[in-house]
C-alpha cells in the first residue's frame, strides 16, 4: 500500500460530510416506499410463504438460491418503510466495505471516494436495477467482503463469504474464481506451495462450509431434489435461450448504455489502471474481466446483472479520482462533475417527483409503475372480498399481489412461469416455450387445488398465454366467477365462496 497523500489527512468534519452524503444517498430509496419493483416482490412473496411454515423447493416452487428469500424475512415479508430502511442499511453496509477495501489498498481519500461513488451509483441508475434487491443486489455485500478478505490474504474468510454469496446468486462462482487467482498472483513459485497452497485450501474449506450446511438443511427437510430441479435445471434452460434474437448486438447496446451512464467511473478507472503497479493492475483487471463474464452469462445483459461489475469498477475509479485530483485538481473535478450530472439529471428528478406524490398521497404518474399500481388495485379489491384463511393463485408474474393481500397459494404453484414454460422476461409479448417438459404435469397438479381467488394478470396483456388457452384448466376455471377487473388483471372467486 502506498503512503497516503497529504490531502488524505482531512479534518474530522471531512469524515462526517462523507458519511452524511453516503447516508443521504442510501436513504433516497425511501421515495419508493409505496412501490415494489419486479423481482423484489417475488422474493417477498417467497418469504411470506416461509412465514406460513412452507419450505421452498418442497412446498412451493422457487427458482432462486435460498438466501434471496431469507433476506426478506428480516422485514416479516412486509413492503413499505421496513423494506426500504432495510435496503438503505444494506447499501450503507456495502459502502462501508468498499471504504475499507479502498482505504487499505490506497489510503483514506480513496476509501471515502469509493464509498461516495458506490452510494451514488446505487441511487442514480434504472430503479428496477438499483432499488429492487434481487439476487444480483443481495450478492454485493458477500461479494465485496470476499474480495476484502482475499486482499488481506485471509483465504478461509474469503471462501466463507464467497459461499454465502453463492447461496444468494450462483454467479458468485466468478467471485470464487477471482479470490483463487488473487491468492496465487503475488507469490513466487517457491513460496506458492508453502503459502499459496494453504490459502487455497482455506478458501476451499471456507467456501464449502455454507454449501455443506445448505445441503444438509435441504436434504433434511426433503427439498434437495426440488432445489436441483428448480434452481439448476430450470436455470440452465433459461440461460441457454436469451430473449433477444441477436444476443451479441443486444449485449453491445446494453453494455454501451451502462458504460455511458457510468462514464465517470470508466474514465477514472482507465486512468488508474495505467498508473498503478503491475501486480495491482493484473489483479484488478482479472476482477473486472471475471465480473463482466458473469454479467454476460446467458446473453441477457440485464441492467441488474451489471451490479456484479459495479464494485470492481468503483474501487479502481476511486484510486483514479485520487490520482487525477493530485495531478489536475479543479480541471478534473469539473470534468468528473459534468459526467456525474448525466445519471443525476436522468434519474434524480424521479426521486423528487415520487417524494412529492407521497406527501400529497396520490399515485405517481409514471408509465414504469403502471403494472405495480394495477397490482395494488387488484390487491385492494381482493382484500375487500377476502376472509381469514382464504387463498390466492396469481397467473402471471405479479407477486406483489400476494405481498399486499398477505395471502398465499394452496398449491406448490404461485405464478404461471412453470405452468406455461415461458419465462417471465418475455411472456408479456411472446409465447415461446423454453421448457415444456413438466408444464403439462404441473397444470394437471394445479387443478387439484382450490384457491379462493384466482387472478389472471397475464391474459389481458398476452391472450396467447391466458389460462383458458389450456384445455386441462378450463373445467377448473369453470368453478370460478369473475368478480372484478382492474384493467390489467381479471379477478375470479370460487363460486361456492361468493356471498349471496
Short mmCIF file of N, CA and C in Angstrom, two decimals, residues 116-288:
data_model
loop_
_atom_site.label_atom_id
_atom_site.label_comp_id
_atom_site.label_asym_id
_atom_site.label_seq_id
_atom_site.Cartn_x
_atom_site.Cartn_y
_atom_site.Cartn_z
N UNK A 116 -18.54 7.04 -1.47
CA UNK A 116 -19.45 8.01 -2.09
C UNK A 116 -19.86 7.59 -3.50
N UNK A 117 -18.90 7.12 -4.29
CA UNK A 117 -19.23 6.71 -5.65
C UNK A 117 -20.18 5.52 -5.66
N UNK A 118 -19.95 4.58 -4.75
CA UNK A 118 -20.81 3.41 -4.72
C UNK A 118 -22.23 3.80 -4.32
N UNK A 119 -22.36 4.65 -3.31
CA UNK A 119 -23.70 5.11 -2.89
C UNK A 119 -24.38 5.88 -4.02
N UNK A 120 -23.61 6.69 -4.74
CA UNK A 120 -24.17 7.49 -5.83
C UNK A 120 -24.75 6.60 -6.91
N UNK A 121 -23.99 5.60 -7.34
CA UNK A 121 -24.45 4.77 -8.45
C UNK A 121 -25.43 3.67 -8.01
N UNK A 122 -25.60 3.50 -6.71
CA UNK A 122 -26.68 2.64 -6.23
C UNK A 122 -27.98 3.43 -6.09
N UNK A 123 -27.92 4.72 -6.39
CA UNK A 123 -29.13 5.55 -6.38
C UNK A 123 -29.51 6.00 -7.78
N UNK A 124 -28.52 6.41 -8.57
CA UNK A 124 -28.81 7.04 -9.85
C UNK A 124 -28.52 6.10 -11.02
N UNK A 125 -29.42 5.20 -11.19
CA UNK A 125 -29.47 4.34 -12.36
C UNK A 125 -30.90 3.84 -12.46
N UNK A 126 -31.17 2.90 -13.37
CA UNK A 126 -32.53 2.40 -13.54
C UNK A 126 -33.07 1.88 -12.21
N UNK A 127 -34.23 2.35 -11.75
CA UNK A 127 -34.75 1.91 -10.45
C UNK A 127 -35.00 0.42 -10.38
N UNK A 128 -35.38 -0.20 -11.49
CA UNK A 128 -35.61 -1.65 -11.47
C UNK A 128 -34.32 -2.41 -11.18
N UNK A 129 -33.16 -1.76 -11.39
CA UNK A 129 -31.88 -2.42 -11.13
C UNK A 129 -31.35 -2.09 -9.74
N UNK A 130 -31.44 -0.83 -9.30
CA UNK A 130 -30.78 -0.44 -8.05
C UNK A 130 -31.73 -0.36 -6.86
N UNK A 131 -33.03 -0.28 -7.09
CA UNK A 131 -33.98 -0.25 -5.97
C UNK A 131 -34.40 -1.67 -5.59
N UNK A 132 -34.63 -2.48 -6.60
CA UNK A 132 -35.05 -3.86 -6.36
C UNK A 132 -33.88 -4.69 -5.85
N UNK A 133 -34.05 -5.31 -4.68
CA UNK A 133 -32.99 -6.15 -4.12
C UNK A 133 -33.22 -7.61 -4.50
N UNK A 134 -32.92 -7.88 -5.77
CA UNK A 134 -32.91 -9.24 -6.29
C UNK A 134 -31.55 -9.86 -5.98
N UNK A 135 -31.30 -11.12 -6.37
CA UNK A 135 -30.02 -11.76 -6.04
C UNK A 135 -28.79 -10.97 -6.46
N UNK A 136 -28.84 -10.26 -7.58
CA UNK A 136 -27.67 -9.51 -8.04
C UNK A 136 -27.30 -8.41 -7.07
N UNK A 137 -28.29 -7.75 -6.46
CA UNK A 137 -28.02 -6.72 -5.46
C UNK A 137 -27.66 -7.34 -4.11
N UNK A 138 -28.35 -8.40 -3.75
CA UNK A 138 -28.09 -9.03 -2.46
C UNK A 138 -26.71 -9.66 -2.37
N UNK A 139 -26.10 -9.95 -3.52
CA UNK A 139 -24.78 -10.57 -3.51
C UNK A 139 -23.67 -9.55 -3.27
N UNK A 140 -23.97 -8.26 -3.33
CA UNK A 140 -22.93 -7.24 -3.26
C UNK A 140 -22.10 -7.35 -1.99
N UNK A 141 -22.75 -7.42 -0.83
CA UNK A 141 -22.02 -7.41 0.44
C UNK A 141 -21.11 -8.64 0.57
N UNK A 142 -21.60 -9.88 0.41
CA UNK A 142 -20.66 -11.00 0.49
C UNK A 142 -19.62 -10.99 -0.63
N UNK A 143 -19.96 -10.45 -1.78
CA UNK A 143 -19.01 -10.32 -2.89
C UNK A 143 -17.83 -9.43 -2.47
N UNK A 144 -18.13 -8.22 -2.02
CA UNK A 144 -17.07 -7.28 -1.63
C UNK A 144 -16.32 -7.80 -0.41
N UNK A 145 -17.04 -8.43 0.52
CA UNK A 145 -16.38 -8.98 1.71
C UNK A 145 -15.38 -10.07 1.32
N UNK A 146 -15.75 -10.93 0.37
CA UNK A 146 -14.84 -11.98 -0.09
C UNK A 146 -13.58 -11.38 -0.70
N UNK A 147 -13.73 -10.33 -1.49
CA UNK A 147 -12.57 -9.68 -2.11
C UNK A 147 -11.73 -9.00 -1.05
N UNK A 148 -12.37 -8.37 -0.07
CA UNK A 148 -11.63 -7.71 1.00
C UNK A 148 -10.76 -8.71 1.77
N UNK A 149 -11.34 -9.82 2.15
CA UNK A 149 -10.57 -10.82 2.90
C UNK A 149 -9.48 -11.45 2.03
N UNK A 150 -9.74 -11.56 0.73
CA UNK A 150 -8.69 -12.06 -0.16
C UNK A 150 -7.53 -11.08 -0.22
N UNK A 151 -7.83 -9.79 -0.29
CA UNK A 151 -6.79 -8.77 -0.29
C UNK A 151 -5.98 -8.84 1.01
N UNK A 152 -6.64 -9.19 2.10
CA UNK A 152 -5.97 -9.36 3.39
C UNK A 152 -5.26 -10.71 3.50
N UNK A 153 -5.39 -11.54 2.46
CA UNK A 153 -4.82 -12.89 2.42
C UNK A 153 -5.36 -13.74 3.59
N UNK A 154 -6.67 -13.67 3.76
CA UNK A 154 -7.38 -14.49 4.75
C UNK A 154 -8.34 -15.38 3.98
N UNK A 155 -7.75 -16.45 3.42
CA UNK A 155 -8.48 -17.30 2.49
C UNK A 155 -9.72 -17.95 3.06
N UNK A 156 -9.66 -18.35 4.32
CA UNK A 156 -10.81 -19.02 4.92
C UNK A 156 -12.02 -18.12 4.97
N UNK A 157 -11.83 -16.87 5.44
CA UNK A 157 -12.95 -15.92 5.49
C UNK A 157 -13.43 -15.54 4.10
N UNK A 158 -12.49 -15.41 3.16
CA UNK A 158 -12.88 -15.10 1.79
C UNK A 158 -13.76 -16.21 1.22
N UNK A 159 -13.37 -17.46 1.45
CA UNK A 159 -14.16 -18.58 0.97
C UNK A 159 -15.53 -18.64 1.61
N UNK A 160 -15.59 -18.34 2.90
CA UNK A 160 -16.88 -18.34 3.60
C UNK A 160 -17.82 -17.31 3.00
N UNK A 161 -17.31 -16.09 2.74
CA UNK A 161 -18.15 -15.05 2.13
C UNK A 161 -18.56 -15.41 0.72
N UNK A 162 -17.64 -16.02 -0.04
CA UNK A 162 -17.98 -16.45 -1.40
C UNK A 162 -19.05 -17.54 -1.37
N UNK A 163 -18.99 -18.43 -0.38
CA UNK A 163 -20.01 -19.47 -0.25
C UNK A 163 -21.37 -18.88 0.08
N UNK A 164 -21.39 -17.89 0.97
CA UNK A 164 -22.65 -17.21 1.29
C UNK A 164 -23.19 -16.52 0.04
N UNK A 165 -22.29 -15.87 -0.72
CA UNK A 165 -22.72 -15.22 -1.96
C UNK A 165 -23.31 -16.22 -2.94
N UNK A 166 -22.76 -17.42 -2.98
CA UNK A 166 -23.26 -18.46 -3.89
C UNK A 166 -24.67 -18.90 -3.51
N UNK A 167 -25.00 -18.84 -2.22
CA UNK A 167 -26.34 -19.19 -1.78
C UNK A 167 -27.33 -18.05 -2.01
N UNK A 168 -26.82 -16.91 -2.49
CA UNK A 168 -27.66 -15.80 -2.90
C UNK A 168 -27.79 -15.78 -4.42
N UNK A 169 -26.68 -16.01 -5.10
CA UNK A 169 -26.62 -15.91 -6.55
C UNK A 169 -25.54 -16.86 -7.05
N UNK A 170 -25.91 -17.76 -7.96
CA UNK A 170 -24.95 -18.76 -8.43
C UNK A 170 -23.79 -18.13 -9.22
N UNK A 171 -23.94 -16.88 -9.65
CA UNK A 171 -22.84 -16.20 -10.34
C UNK A 171 -21.68 -15.88 -9.40
N UNK A 172 -21.84 -16.17 -8.12
CA UNK A 172 -20.75 -15.99 -7.18
C UNK A 172 -19.58 -16.93 -7.48
N UNK A 173 -19.78 -17.88 -8.36
CA UNK A 173 -18.67 -18.74 -8.74
C UNK A 173 -17.55 -17.91 -9.37
N UNK A 174 -17.92 -16.78 -9.99
CA UNK A 174 -16.91 -15.88 -10.55
C UNK A 174 -16.18 -15.11 -9.45
N UNK A 175 -16.85 -14.87 -8.34
CA UNK A 175 -16.21 -14.26 -7.18
C UNK A 175 -15.18 -15.22 -6.61
N UNK A 176 -15.55 -16.49 -6.50
CA UNK A 176 -14.62 -17.50 -6.00
C UNK A 176 -13.41 -17.61 -6.92
N UNK A 177 -13.63 -17.57 -8.23
CA UNK A 177 -12.51 -17.64 -9.17
C UNK A 177 -11.58 -16.45 -9.00
N UNK A 178 -12.13 -15.27 -8.79
CA UNK A 178 -11.31 -14.08 -8.56
C UNK A 178 -10.46 -14.25 -7.31
N UNK A 179 -11.06 -14.73 -6.25
CA UNK A 179 -10.33 -14.93 -4.99
C UNK A 179 -9.19 -15.93 -5.19
N UNK A 180 -9.47 -17.02 -5.88
CA UNK A 180 -8.45 -18.04 -6.10
C UNK A 180 -7.27 -17.51 -6.90
N UNK A 181 -7.54 -16.74 -7.93
CA UNK A 181 -6.45 -16.18 -8.75
C UNK A 181 -5.66 -15.14 -7.97
N UNK A 182 -6.34 -14.32 -7.19
CA UNK A 182 -5.64 -13.31 -6.41
C UNK A 182 -4.69 -13.94 -5.40
N UNK A 183 -5.12 -15.02 -4.80
CA UNK A 183 -4.28 -15.66 -3.78
C UNK A 183 -3.01 -16.27 -4.38
N UNK A 184 -2.99 -16.50 -5.68
CA UNK A 184 -1.83 -17.09 -6.33
C UNK A 184 -0.90 -16.04 -6.92
N UNK A 185 -1.44 -14.89 -7.32
CA UNK A 185 -0.67 -13.93 -8.11
C UNK A 185 0.58 -13.39 -7.40
N UNK A 186 0.51 -12.92 -6.15
CA UNK A 186 1.68 -12.25 -5.58
C UNK A 186 2.78 -13.19 -5.10
N UNK A 187 2.62 -14.48 -5.24
CA UNK A 187 3.53 -15.43 -4.63
C UNK A 187 4.43 -16.07 -5.68
N UNK A 188 5.71 -16.14 -5.41
CA UNK A 188 6.65 -16.78 -6.32
C UNK A 188 6.41 -18.28 -6.33
N UNK A 189 6.98 -18.96 -7.31
CA UNK A 189 6.78 -20.41 -7.44
C UNK A 189 7.25 -21.14 -6.20
N UNK A 190 8.39 -20.68 -5.64
CA UNK A 190 8.94 -21.37 -4.47
C UNK A 190 8.04 -21.22 -3.25
N UNK A 191 7.48 -20.02 -3.10
CA UNK A 191 6.66 -19.76 -1.91
C UNK A 191 5.22 -20.23 -2.07
N UNK A 192 4.81 -20.48 -3.33
CA UNK A 192 3.40 -20.83 -3.53
C UNK A 192 3.02 -22.08 -2.76
N UNK A 193 3.85 -23.10 -2.85
CA UNK A 193 3.49 -24.37 -2.22
C UNK A 193 3.54 -24.31 -0.70
N UNK A 194 4.26 -23.33 -0.16
CA UNK A 194 4.30 -23.21 1.30
C UNK A 194 3.24 -22.26 1.84
N UNK A 195 2.87 -21.23 1.03
CA UNK A 195 1.91 -20.23 1.50
C UNK A 195 0.63 -20.20 0.65
N UNK A 196 0.80 -20.13 -0.66
CA UNK A 196 -0.37 -20.00 -1.53
C UNK A 196 -1.28 -21.21 -1.46
N UNK A 197 -0.68 -22.41 -1.43
CA UNK A 197 -1.50 -23.62 -1.38
C UNK A 197 -2.32 -23.68 -0.10
N UNK A 198 -1.75 -23.19 1.00
CA UNK A 198 -2.50 -23.18 2.26
C UNK A 198 -3.69 -22.22 2.16
N UNK A 199 -3.49 -21.09 1.51
CA UNK A 199 -4.58 -20.15 1.34
C UNK A 199 -5.67 -20.72 0.43
N UNK A 200 -5.26 -21.40 -0.62
CA UNK A 200 -6.25 -22.05 -1.50
C UNK A 200 -7.06 -23.10 -0.74
N UNK A 201 -6.37 -23.85 0.09
CA UNK A 201 -7.08 -24.86 0.89
C UNK A 201 -8.07 -24.19 1.84
N UNK A 202 -7.63 -23.11 2.48
CA UNK A 202 -8.53 -22.38 3.39
C UNK A 202 -9.71 -21.80 2.61
N UNK A 203 -9.44 -21.28 1.41
CA UNK A 203 -10.51 -20.73 0.57
C UNK A 203 -11.53 -21.81 0.24
N UNK A 204 -11.05 -22.98 -0.13
CA UNK A 204 -11.95 -24.08 -0.50
C UNK A 204 -12.78 -24.54 0.69
N UNK A 205 -12.13 -24.68 1.84
CA UNK A 205 -12.85 -25.11 3.04
C UNK A 205 -13.90 -24.07 3.43
N UNK A 206 -13.49 -22.79 3.40
CA UNK A 206 -14.44 -21.74 3.74
C UNK A 206 -15.64 -21.72 2.81
N UNK A 207 -15.40 -21.90 1.51
CA UNK A 207 -16.48 -21.92 0.52
C UNK A 207 -17.40 -23.11 0.75
N UNK A 208 -16.84 -24.23 1.18
CA UNK A 208 -17.62 -25.45 1.34
C UNK A 208 -18.54 -25.41 2.55
N UNK A 209 -18.13 -24.68 3.59
CA UNK A 209 -18.90 -24.71 4.85
C UNK A 209 -20.35 -24.28 4.66
N UNK A 210 -20.66 -23.09 4.10
CA UNK A 210 -22.08 -22.73 3.94
C UNK A 210 -22.80 -23.63 2.95
N UNK A 211 -22.09 -24.12 1.93
CA UNK A 211 -22.74 -25.01 0.96
C UNK A 211 -23.10 -26.34 1.60
N UNK A 212 -22.20 -26.86 2.44
CA UNK A 212 -22.49 -28.12 3.13
C UNK A 212 -23.66 -27.94 4.09
N UNK A 213 -23.68 -26.80 4.79
CA UNK A 213 -24.80 -26.54 5.71
C UNK A 213 -26.12 -26.46 4.95
N UNK A 214 -26.11 -25.80 3.80
CA UNK A 214 -27.33 -25.70 3.00
C UNK A 214 -27.75 -27.06 2.47
N UNK A 215 -26.78 -27.87 2.05
CA UNK A 215 -27.09 -29.22 1.54
C UNK A 215 -27.74 -30.06 2.62
N UNK A 216 -27.19 -30.05 3.82
CA UNK A 216 -27.75 -30.83 4.92
C UNK A 216 -29.15 -30.34 5.26
N UNK A 217 -29.34 -29.00 5.28
CA UNK A 217 -30.65 -28.45 5.62
C UNK A 217 -31.69 -28.83 4.56
N UNK A 218 -31.34 -28.68 3.28
CA UNK A 218 -32.27 -29.00 2.21
C UNK A 218 -32.58 -30.49 2.18
N UNK A 219 -31.58 -31.31 2.40
CA UNK A 219 -31.78 -32.75 2.43
C UNK A 219 -32.66 -33.14 3.62
N UNK A 220 -32.43 -32.48 4.76
CA UNK A 220 -33.17 -32.80 5.96
C UNK A 220 -34.65 -32.50 5.87
N UNK A 221 -35.02 -31.46 5.12
CA UNK A 221 -36.44 -31.10 5.01
C UNK A 221 -37.07 -31.63 3.72
N UNK A 222 -36.32 -32.44 2.98
CA UNK A 222 -36.86 -33.04 1.76
C UNK A 222 -36.98 -32.09 0.60
N UNK A 223 -36.10 -31.07 0.55
CA UNK A 223 -36.19 -30.05 -0.51
C UNK A 223 -35.03 -30.12 -1.49
N UNK A 224 -34.11 -31.07 -1.33
CA UNK A 224 -32.93 -31.10 -2.18
C UNK A 224 -33.28 -31.36 -3.64
N UNK A 225 -34.14 -32.33 -3.89
CA UNK A 225 -34.50 -32.65 -5.28
C UNK A 225 -35.16 -31.44 -5.95
N UNK A 226 -36.06 -30.77 -5.23
CA UNK A 226 -36.72 -29.59 -5.78
C UNK A 226 -35.73 -28.47 -6.04
N UNK A 227 -34.75 -28.31 -5.16
CA UNK A 227 -33.72 -27.28 -5.36
C UNK A 227 -32.96 -27.52 -6.65
N UNK A 228 -32.52 -28.74 -6.87
CA UNK A 228 -31.76 -29.07 -8.08
C UNK A 228 -32.62 -28.83 -9.32
N UNK A 229 -33.86 -29.26 -9.26
CA UNK A 229 -34.74 -29.14 -10.42
C UNK A 229 -35.09 -27.68 -10.72
N UNK A 230 -35.44 -26.92 -9.68
CA UNK A 230 -35.94 -25.57 -9.89
C UNK A 230 -34.84 -24.54 -10.10
N UNK A 231 -33.75 -24.65 -9.34
CA UNK A 231 -32.68 -23.66 -9.45
C UNK A 231 -31.73 -23.99 -10.59
N UNK A 232 -31.34 -25.26 -10.71
CA UNK A 232 -30.31 -25.61 -11.67
C UNK A 232 -30.86 -26.06 -13.01
N UNK A 233 -31.78 -27.00 -13.03
CA UNK A 233 -32.29 -27.48 -14.32
C UNK A 233 -33.05 -26.38 -15.06
N UNK A 234 -33.99 -25.73 -14.35
CA UNK A 234 -34.71 -24.62 -14.98
C UNK A 234 -33.76 -23.47 -15.30
N UNK A 235 -32.84 -23.18 -14.37
CA UNK A 235 -31.90 -22.08 -14.59
C UNK A 235 -31.03 -22.28 -15.82
N UNK A 236 -30.58 -23.50 -16.05
CA UNK A 236 -29.77 -23.78 -17.22
C UNK A 236 -30.59 -23.66 -18.50
N UNK A 237 -31.83 -24.13 -18.47
CA UNK A 237 -32.70 -23.96 -19.63
C UNK A 237 -32.93 -22.48 -19.92
N UNK A 238 -33.12 -21.71 -18.87
CA UNK A 238 -33.34 -20.27 -19.01
C UNK A 238 -32.11 -19.59 -19.58
N UNK A 239 -30.92 -19.96 -19.09
CA UNK A 239 -29.68 -19.31 -19.53
C UNK A 239 -29.36 -19.62 -20.98
N UNK A 240 -29.77 -20.78 -21.46
CA UNK A 240 -29.42 -21.19 -22.82
C UNK A 240 -30.23 -20.48 -23.90
N UNK A 241 -31.33 -19.83 -23.50
CA UNK A 241 -32.22 -19.24 -24.51
C UNK A 241 -32.53 -17.78 -24.17
N UNK A 242 -31.61 -16.87 -24.51
CA UNK A 242 -31.86 -15.44 -24.24
C UNK A 242 -33.02 -14.93 -25.09
N UNK A 243 -33.73 -13.91 -24.61
CA UNK A 243 -34.92 -13.42 -25.33
C UNK A 243 -34.59 -12.67 -26.61
N UNK A 244 -33.41 -12.04 -26.71
CA UNK A 244 -33.08 -11.25 -27.89
C UNK A 244 -32.76 -12.16 -29.07
N UNK A 245 -33.19 -11.75 -30.26
CA UNK A 245 -32.90 -12.52 -31.47
C UNK A 245 -31.41 -12.47 -31.80
N UNK A 246 -30.76 -11.36 -31.49
CA UNK A 246 -29.33 -11.21 -31.71
C UNK A 246 -28.68 -10.83 -30.38
N UNK A 247 -28.37 -11.81 -29.52
CA UNK A 247 -27.84 -11.50 -28.19
C UNK A 247 -26.56 -10.69 -28.22
N UNK A 248 -25.70 -10.93 -29.21
CA UNK A 248 -24.43 -10.20 -29.26
C UNK A 248 -24.67 -8.71 -29.47
N UNK A 249 -25.51 -8.38 -30.45
CA UNK A 249 -25.79 -6.97 -30.72
C UNK A 249 -26.53 -6.33 -29.55
N UNK A 250 -27.49 -7.06 -28.99
CA UNK A 250 -28.22 -6.52 -27.83
C UNK A 250 -27.27 -6.32 -26.65
N UNK A 251 -26.34 -7.26 -26.46
CA UNK A 251 -25.37 -7.13 -25.38
C UNK A 251 -24.47 -5.92 -25.55
N UNK A 252 -24.04 -5.67 -26.77
CA UNK A 252 -23.21 -4.49 -27.04
C UNK A 252 -23.97 -3.21 -26.71
N UNK A 253 -25.23 -3.15 -27.13
CA UNK A 253 -26.02 -1.94 -26.89
C UNK A 253 -26.26 -1.72 -25.40
N UNK A 254 -26.61 -2.78 -24.68
CA UNK A 254 -26.88 -2.64 -23.26
C UNK A 254 -25.61 -2.31 -22.47
N UNK A 255 -24.49 -2.91 -22.88
CA UNK A 255 -23.22 -2.59 -22.22
C UNK A 255 -22.83 -1.15 -22.47
N UNK A 256 -23.01 -0.69 -23.72
CA UNK A 256 -22.69 0.71 -24.04
C UNK A 256 -23.56 1.67 -23.23
N UNK A 257 -24.84 1.34 -23.07
CA UNK A 257 -25.73 2.19 -22.27
C UNK A 257 -25.25 2.28 -20.82
N UNK A 258 -24.89 1.13 -20.26
CA UNK A 258 -24.44 1.11 -18.87
C UNK A 258 -23.16 1.89 -18.70
N UNK A 259 -22.21 1.68 -19.61
CA UNK A 259 -20.94 2.40 -19.54
C UNK A 259 -21.14 3.89 -19.72
N UNK A 260 -22.11 4.27 -20.55
CA UNK A 260 -22.38 5.68 -20.74
C UNK A 260 -22.85 6.36 -19.48
N UNK A 261 -23.75 5.74 -18.77
CA UNK A 261 -24.23 6.32 -17.52
C UNK A 261 -23.18 6.25 -16.42
N UNK A 262 -22.19 5.38 -16.57
CA UNK A 262 -21.12 5.24 -15.59
C UNK A 262 -19.80 5.74 -16.16
N UNK A 263 -19.88 6.72 -17.07
CA UNK A 263 -18.68 7.21 -17.76
C UNK A 263 -17.65 7.79 -16.80
N UNK A 264 -18.09 8.43 -15.73
CA UNK A 264 -17.14 8.98 -14.76
C UNK A 264 -16.28 7.88 -14.15
N UNK A 265 -16.91 6.74 -13.84
CA UNK A 265 -16.16 5.61 -13.30
C UNK A 265 -15.21 5.03 -14.35
N UNK A 266 -15.69 4.90 -15.55
CA UNK A 266 -14.89 4.27 -16.61
C UNK A 266 -13.62 5.07 -16.87
N UNK A 267 -13.73 6.39 -17.01
CA UNK A 267 -12.56 7.22 -17.33
C UNK A 267 -11.58 7.27 -16.15
N UNK A 268 -12.11 7.40 -14.94
CA UNK A 268 -11.23 7.42 -13.77
C UNK A 268 -10.53 6.08 -13.59
N UNK A 269 -11.25 4.98 -13.84
CA UNK A 269 -10.65 3.65 -13.71
C UNK A 269 -9.57 3.43 -14.76
N UNK A 270 -9.81 3.88 -15.99
CA UNK A 270 -8.82 3.72 -17.04
C UNK A 270 -7.53 4.47 -16.68
N UNK A 271 -7.67 5.67 -16.13
CA UNK A 271 -6.50 6.44 -15.71
C UNK A 271 -5.73 5.72 -14.60
N UNK A 272 -6.48 5.15 -13.65
CA UNK A 272 -5.82 4.45 -12.54
C UNK A 272 -5.09 3.21 -13.02
N UNK A 273 -5.69 2.44 -13.91
CA UNK A 273 -5.06 1.21 -14.39
C UNK A 273 -3.74 1.50 -15.10
N UNK A 274 -3.65 2.63 -15.77
CA UNK A 274 -2.41 2.99 -16.46
C UNK A 274 -1.31 3.40 -15.49
N UNK A 275 -1.68 3.88 -14.30
CA UNK A 275 -0.70 4.43 -13.36
C UNK A 275 -0.30 3.46 -12.25
N UNK A 276 -1.07 2.43 -11.99
CA UNK A 276 -0.80 1.59 -10.82
C UNK A 276 0.27 0.54 -11.07
N UNK A 277 0.71 -0.11 -10.01
CA UNK A 277 1.71 -1.17 -10.10
C UNK A 277 1.21 -2.32 -10.95
N UNK A 278 2.12 -3.04 -11.56
CA UNK A 278 1.75 -4.13 -12.46
C UNK A 278 0.93 -5.19 -11.75
N UNK A 279 1.31 -5.55 -10.53
CA UNK A 279 0.59 -6.60 -9.83
C UNK A 279 -0.82 -6.16 -9.49
N UNK A 280 -1.00 -4.90 -9.12
CA UNK A 280 -2.34 -4.40 -8.83
C UNK A 280 -3.18 -4.34 -10.11
N UNK A 281 -2.55 -3.92 -11.21
CA UNK A 281 -3.26 -3.87 -12.48
C UNK A 281 -3.73 -5.26 -12.90
N UNK A 282 -2.89 -6.25 -12.70
CA UNK A 282 -3.25 -7.62 -13.07
C UNK A 282 -4.43 -8.11 -12.24
N UNK A 283 -4.35 -7.91 -10.92
CA UNK A 283 -5.42 -8.40 -10.04
C UNK A 283 -6.75 -7.71 -10.33
N UNK A 284 -6.72 -6.40 -10.48
CA UNK A 284 -7.96 -5.67 -10.69
C UNK A 284 -8.53 -5.91 -12.09
N UNK A 285 -7.65 -6.09 -13.06
CA UNK A 285 -8.13 -6.42 -14.42
C UNK A 285 -8.81 -7.78 -14.43
N UNK A 286 -8.28 -8.73 -13.68
CA UNK A 286 -8.91 -10.05 -13.57
C UNK A 286 -10.29 -9.93 -12.92
N UNK A 287 -10.38 -9.14 -11.87
CA UNK A 287 -11.67 -8.96 -11.19
C UNK A 287 -12.69 -8.33 -12.13
N UNK A 288 -12.27 -7.30 -12.85
CA UNK A 288 -13.17 -6.66 -13.81
C UNK A 288 -13.60 -7.63 -14.91
#
